[in-house]
Amino acid sequence: MNLFLVIIFGFLIIVLSLLMYIAYRNHVNEKYYKLQPKYKGLCIFDIDQTLTTGTENYKVVQKCLDSGYAVGISTAGGMYKPENLANFEWMPVNLYNFMKKLKFITFNNVRNLIAAGEYDPVGYNQAFKFKQSWGWLKGYSLIETAKALNITDYSKVYLFDNDPGYIKGCKEYNANFNVICSGPPCGDVLSLKTLKNIILY
């Protein structure tokens, strides 16, 4: 009887040890994969005079997606919110669906103090105190979005914008950003031609 109990006890110890090992490995693997960025980078689009005037918005967004990039918005237009974006004819469905799938963490509105999908007055106010520039605030929104997706290579963060002042301010915030002129007055409207000299890898 004692021998039987010893065998059962030994078996239970082996099973428990095996379960603990499996749990540990799963934890390590989960932690490792959480550290790995799911996306190669970011393609973030301004709205007014960028998406609103773009001629191939869907194709441009799809090129970013097919290249393994997350897509989103950074705007200073106070009227734009996740709830009404789908109502505008310039909004490509692939951009909207991607943001919706990620619970709008790639949506930013610097006027409404939304960064990475969250109301962030403290972060924006700190950024604004450092430099009073709307472009600087867009730079802050890009950093917060990249952080939310664990993207640390800021040379793979692209902002498509039309405003020279915003472009300058964003580049001042982080010189590694790629800010692409994408509409009047700084250049041609957003189209596949805009991506001609951009390497998304």
mmCIF file of C-alpha atoms in Angstrom:
data_model
loop_
_atom_site.group_PDB
_atom_site.id
_atom_site.type_symbol
_atom_site.label_atom_id
_atom_site.label_comp_id
_atom_site.label_asym_id
_atom_site.label_seq_id
_atom_site.Cartn_x
_atom_site.Cartn_y
_atom_site.Cartn_z
ATOM 1 C CA MET A 1 0.000 0.000 0.000
ATOM 2 C CA ASN A 2 2.833 2.377 0.924
ATOM 3 C CA LEU A 3 4.624 1.551 -2.326
ATOM 4 C CA PHE A 4 1.459 2.326 -4.276
ATOM 5 C CA LEU A 5 1.151 5.725 -2.577
ATOM 6 C CA VAL A 6 4.802 6.489 -3.312
ATOM 7 C CA ILE A 7 4.268 5.686 -6.992
ATOM 8 C CA ILE A 8 1.137 7.846 -7.168
ATOM 9 C CA PHE A 9 2.889 10.690 -5.355
ATOM 10 C CA GLY A 10 5.889 10.454 -7.686
ATOM 11 C CA PHE A 11 3.608 10.454 -10.727
ATOM 12 C CA LEU A 12 1.811 13.562 -9.459
ATOM 13 C CA ILE A 13 5.114 15.347 -8.906
ATOM 14 C CA ILE A 14 6.189 14.540 -12.483
ATOM 15 C CA VAL A 15 2.868 15.773 -13.909
ATOM 16 C CA LEU A 16 2.988 18.942 -11.802
ATOM 17 C CA SER A 17 6.579 19.636 -12.844
ATOM 18 C CA LEU A 18 5.655 19.148 -16.491
ATOM 19 C CA LEU A 19 2.710 21.541 -16.207
ATOM 20 C CA MET A 20 4.891 24.150 -14.506
ATOM 21 C CA TYR A 21 7.489 23.831 -17.265
ATOM 22 C CA ILE A 22 4.859 24.252 -19.993
ATOM 23 C CA ALA A 23 3.416 27.290 -18.222
ATOM 24 C CA TYR A 24 6.889 28.811 -17.897
ATOM 25 C CA ARG A 25 7.688 28.254 -21.585
ATOM 26 C CA ASN A 26 4.368 29.775 -22.632
ATOM 27 C CA HIS A 27 5.063 32.797 -20.447
ATOM 28 C CA VAL A 28 8.543 33.250 -21.934
ATOM 29 C CA ASN A 29 7.229 32.860 -25.483
ATOM 30 C CA GLU A 30 4.360 35.264 -24.861
ATOM 31 C CA LYS A 31 6.747 37.819 -23.382
ATOM 32 C CA TYR A 32 9.106 37.400 -26.336
ATOM 33 C CA TYR A 33 6.377 37.857 -28.925
ATOM 34 C CA LYS A 34 5.010 40.884 -27.100
ATOM 35 C CA LEU A 35 8.440 42.469 -27.522
ATOM 36 C CA GLN A 36 8.390 41.866 -31.258
ATOM 37 C CA PRO A 37 6.693 44.596 -33.312
ATOM 38 C CA LYS A 38 3.845 43.151 -35.320
ATOM 39 C CA TYR A 39 4.273 45.834 -37.974
ATOM 40 C CA LYS A 40 7.383 47.011 -39.808
ATOM 41 C CA GLY A 41 6.397 50.631 -39.383
ATOM 42 C CA LEU A 42 3.644 53.224 -39.644
ATOM 43 C CA CYS A 43 1.925 55.096 -42.457
ATOM 44 C CA ILE A 44 -0.007 57.981 -40.903
ATOM 45 C CA PHE A 45 -2.196 60.278 -43.001
ATOM 46 C CA ASP A 46 -3.301 63.855 -42.506
ATOM 47 C CA ILE A 47 -6.921 64.515 -43.508
ATOM 48 C CA ASP A 48 -7.583 68.052 -44.797
ATOM 49 C CA GLN A 49 -5.900 68.692 -48.137
ATOM 50 C CA THR A 50 -4.270 65.252 -47.963
ATOM 51 C CA LEU A 51 -6.894 62.517 -47.830
ATOM 52 C CA THR A 52 -9.612 64.987 -48.831
ATOM 53 C CA THR A 53 -7.837 65.770 -52.110
ATOM 54 C CA GLY A 54 -6.180 62.381 -52.691
ATOM 55 C CA THR A 55 -6.987 60.601 -55.930
ATOM 56 C CA GLU A 56 -5.898 57.071 -54.972
ATOM 57 C CA ASN A 57 -6.346 56.887 -51.209
ATOM 58 C CA TYR A 58 -7.361 53.225 -51.165
ATOM 59 C CA LYS A 59 -4.398 52.136 -53.315
ATOM 60 C CA VAL A 60 -1.897 54.153 -51.275
ATOM 61 C CA VAL A 61 -3.173 52.693 -47.998
ATOM 62 C CA GLN A 62 -3.186 49.200 -49.464
ATOM 63 C CA LYS A 63 0.435 49.575 -50.549
ATOM 64 C CA CYS A 64 1.355 50.382 -46.947
ATOM 65 C CA LEU A 65 -0.652 47.431 -45.635
ATOM 66 C CA ASP A 66 0.795 45.025 -48.195
ATOM 67 C CA SER A 67 4.277 46.160 -47.146
ATOM 68 C CA GLY A 68 3.566 45.216 -43.527
ATOM 69 C CA TYR A 69 2.916 48.727 -42.217
ATOM 70 C CA ALA A 70 0.222 49.830 -39.808
ATOM 71 C CA VAL A 71 -1.924 52.704 -41.064
ATOM 72 C CA GLY A 72 -3.691 55.523 -39.286
ATOM 73 C CA ILE A 73 -4.514 59.221 -39.098
ATOM 74 C CA SER A 74 -3.081 62.324 -37.454
ATOM 75 C CA THR A 75 -5.238 65.390 -37.994
ATOM 76 C CA ALA A 76 -5.778 68.827 -36.530
ATOM 77 C CA GLY A 77 -9.376 68.935 -37.759
ATOM 78 C CA GLY A 78 -11.526 69.183 -34.640
ATOM 79 C CA MET A 79 -14.588 67.746 -36.385
ATOM 80 C CA TYR A 80 -12.985 64.358 -37.051
ATOM 81 C CA LYS A 81 -13.693 61.524 -34.646
ATOM 82 C CA PRO A 82 -13.641 57.726 -34.985
ATOM 83 C CA GLU A 83 -17.466 57.757 -34.905
ATOM 84 C CA ASN A 84 -17.856 59.885 -38.047
ATOM 85 C CA LEU A 85 -14.848 58.989 -40.205
ATOM 86 C CA ALA A 86 -16.719 56.369 -42.227
ATOM 87 C CA ASN A 87 -19.231 59.039 -43.321
ATOM 88 C CA PHE A 88 -16.725 60.871 -45.534
ATOM 89 C CA GLU A 89 -16.282 59.850 -49.149
ATOM 90 C CA TRP A 90 -12.529 60.442 -49.052
ATOM 91 C CA MET A 91 -12.073 57.866 -46.266
ATOM 92 C CA PRO A 92 -10.752 54.630 -47.813
ATOM 93 C CA VAL A 93 -12.459 51.587 -46.343
ATOM 94 C CA ASN A 94 -9.169 49.746 -45.814
ATOM 95 C CA LEU A 95 -7.838 52.576 -43.634
ATOM 96 C CA TYR A 96 -11.035 52.786 -41.601
ATOM 97 C CA ASN A 97 -11.294 49.012 -41.155
ATOM 98 C CA PHE A 98 -7.688 48.768 -40.008
ATOM 99 C CA MET A 99 -8.149 51.470 -37.380
ATOM 100 C CA LYS A 100 -11.411 49.931 -36.230
ATOM 101 C CA LYS A 101 -9.780 46.501 -35.921
ATOM 102 C CA LEU A 102 -7.110 48.014 -33.645
ATOM 103 C CA LYS A 103 -9.742 49.925 -31.627
ATOM 104 C CA PHE A 104 -8.518 53.190 -33.187
ATOM 105 C CA ILE A 105 -5.115 53.240 -31.503
ATOM 106 C CA THR A 106 -3.731 54.585 -34.807
ATOM 107 C CA PHE A 107 -6.161 57.528 -34.774
ATOM 108 C CA ASN A 108 -4.787 60.872 -33.593
ATOM 109 C CA ASN A 109 -6.390 64.306 -33.394
ATOM 110 C CA VAL A 110 -3.981 66.917 -32.101
ATOM 111 C CA ARG A 111 -6.685 69.586 -31.738
ATOM 112 C CA ASN A 112 -8.858 67.280 -29.638
ATOM 113 C CA LEU A 113 -5.809 65.995 -27.700
ATOM 114 C CA ILE A 114 -6.221 62.409 -28.905
ATOM 115 C CA ALA A 115 -2.981 60.423 -29.147
ATOM 116 C CA ALA A 116 -2.919 56.735 -30.065
ATOM 117 C CA GLY A 117 -6.702 56.630 -29.701
ATOM 118 C CA GLU A 118 -6.722 58.010 -26.136
ATOM 119 C CA TYR A 119 -7.516 61.426 -24.673
ATOM 120 C CA ASP A 120 -4.078 62.681 -23.608
ATOM 121 C CA PRO A 121 -4.163 66.317 -22.421
ATOM 122 C CA VAL A 122 -1.130 65.893 -20.161
ATOM 123 C CA GLY A 123 1.121 64.567 -22.919
ATOM 124 C CA TYR A 124 0.024 67.177 -25.443
ATOM 125 C CA ASN A 125 0.353 70.038 -22.951
ATOM 126 C CA GLN A 126 3.880 68.979 -22.086
ATOM 127 C CA ALA A 127 4.777 68.784 -25.765
ATOM 128 C CA PHE A 128 3.161 72.164 -26.455
ATOM 129 C CA LYS A 129 5.053 73.829 -23.603
ATOM 130 C CA PHE A 130 8.314 72.659 -25.163
ATOM 131 C CA LYS A 131 7.436 74.024 -28.612
ATOM 132 C CA GLN A 132 4.235 75.773 -29.665
ATOM 133 C CA SER A 133 3.775 74.156 -33.042
ATOM 134 C CA TRP A 134 0.973 72.037 -34.497
ATOM 135 C CA GLY A 135 3.571 70.044 -36.430
ATOM 136 C CA TRP A 136 5.414 69.388 -33.166
ATOM 137 C CA LEU A 137 2.177 68.018 -31.717
ATOM 138 C CA LYS A 138 1.768 65.745 -34.734
ATOM 139 C CA GLY A 139 5.263 64.489 -34.028
ATOM 140 C CA TYR A 140 4.174 63.679 -30.485
ATOM 141 C CA SER A 141 1.140 61.799 -31.820
ATOM 142 C CA LEU A 142 3.355 59.718 -34.115
ATOM 143 C CA ILE A 143 5.648 58.747 -31.248
ATOM 144 C CA GLU A 144 2.717 57.714 -29.073
ATOM 145 C CA THR A 145 1.217 55.637 -31.882
ATOM 146 C CA ALA A 146 4.558 53.958 -32.561
ATOM 147 C CA LYS A 147 4.915 53.188 -28.845
ATOM 148 C CA ALA A 148 1.432 51.672 -28.752
ATOM 149 C CA LEU A 149 2.471 49.256 -31.512
ATOM 150 C CA ASN A 150 5.986 48.697 -30.118
ATOM 151 C CA ILE A 151 7.605 50.272 -33.176
ATOM 152 C CA THR A 152 10.989 51.691 -32.202
ATOM 153 C CA ASP A 153 12.590 52.349 -35.594
ATOM 154 C CA TYR A 154 11.314 55.858 -36.295
ATOM 155 C CA SER A 155 12.861 55.871 -39.764
ATOM 156 C CA LYS A 156 9.955 53.574 -40.640
ATOM 157 C CA VAL A 157 7.357 56.078 -39.485
ATOM 158 C CA TYR A 158 5.805 57.937 -42.428
ATOM 159 C CA LEU A 159 3.540 60.973 -42.171
ATOM 160 C CA PHE A 160 1.704 61.996 -45.342
ATOM 161 C CA ASP A 161 0.819 65.685 -44.976
ATOM 162 C CA ASN A 162 0.305 68.741 -47.151
ATOM 163 C CA ASP A 163 1.160 71.618 -44.819
ATOM 164 C CA PRO A 164 4.784 72.863 -44.929
ATOM 165 C CA GLY A 165 4.549 74.185 -41.354
ATOM 166 C CA TYR A 166 3.274 70.872 -40.023
ATOM 167 C CA ILE A 167 5.932 69.022 -41.990
ATOM 168 C CA LYS A 168 8.699 71.230 -40.580
ATOM 169 C CA GLY A 169 7.423 70.911 -37.001
ATOM 170 C CA CYS A 170 7.095 67.151 -37.230
ATOM 171 C CA LYS A 171 10.648 66.762 -38.551
ATOM 172 C CA GLU A 172 11.880 69.014 -35.749
ATOM 173 C CA TYR A 173 10.204 66.706 -33.236
ATOM 174 C CA ASN A 174 12.079 63.709 -34.616
ATOM 175 C CA ALA A 175 14.442 63.995 -37.558
ATOM 176 C CA ASN A 176 14.132 60.272 -38.252
ATOM 177 C CA PHE A 177 10.495 60.577 -39.313
ATOM 178 C CA ASN A 178 9.779 60.401 -43.022
ATOM 179 C CA VAL A 179 7.346 63.227 -43.714
ATOM 180 C CA ILE A 180 6.009 63.070 -47.236
ATOM 181 C CA CYS A 181 4.505 66.072 -49.012
ATOM 182 C CA SER A 182 1.076 64.846 -50.094
ATOM 183 C CA GLY A 183 -1.146 67.664 -51.312
ATOM 184 C CA PRO A 184 -1.373 71.398 -51.945
ATOM 185 C CA PRO A 185 0.266 73.755 -51.219
ATOM 186 C CA CYS A 186 3.467 71.753 -50.781
ATOM 187 C CA GLY A 187 3.048 69.458 -53.782
ATOM 188 C CA ASP A 188 0.949 67.025 -55.785
ATOM 189 C CA VAL A 189 -2.119 65.326 -54.339
ATOM 190 C CA LEU A 190 -1.849 61.943 -52.630
ATOM 191 C CA SER A 191 -1.628 59.107 -55.157
ATOM 192 C CA LEU A 192 0.512 56.073 -55.963
ATOM 193 C CA LYS A 193 2.929 58.561 -57.543
ATOM 194 C CA THR A 194 3.542 59.888 -54.015
ATOM 195 C CA LEU A 195 4.986 56.495 -53.100
ATOM 196 C CA LYS A 196 7.216 56.298 -56.172
ATOM 197 C CA ASN A 197 10.459 57.133 -54.374
ATOM 198 C CA ILE A 198 9.479 55.728 -50.973
ATOM 199 C CA ILE A 199 10.916 52.377 -49.930
ATOM 200 C CA LEU A 200 8.506 50.451 -47.723
ATOM 201 C CA TYR A 201 10.445 47.372 -46.677
#
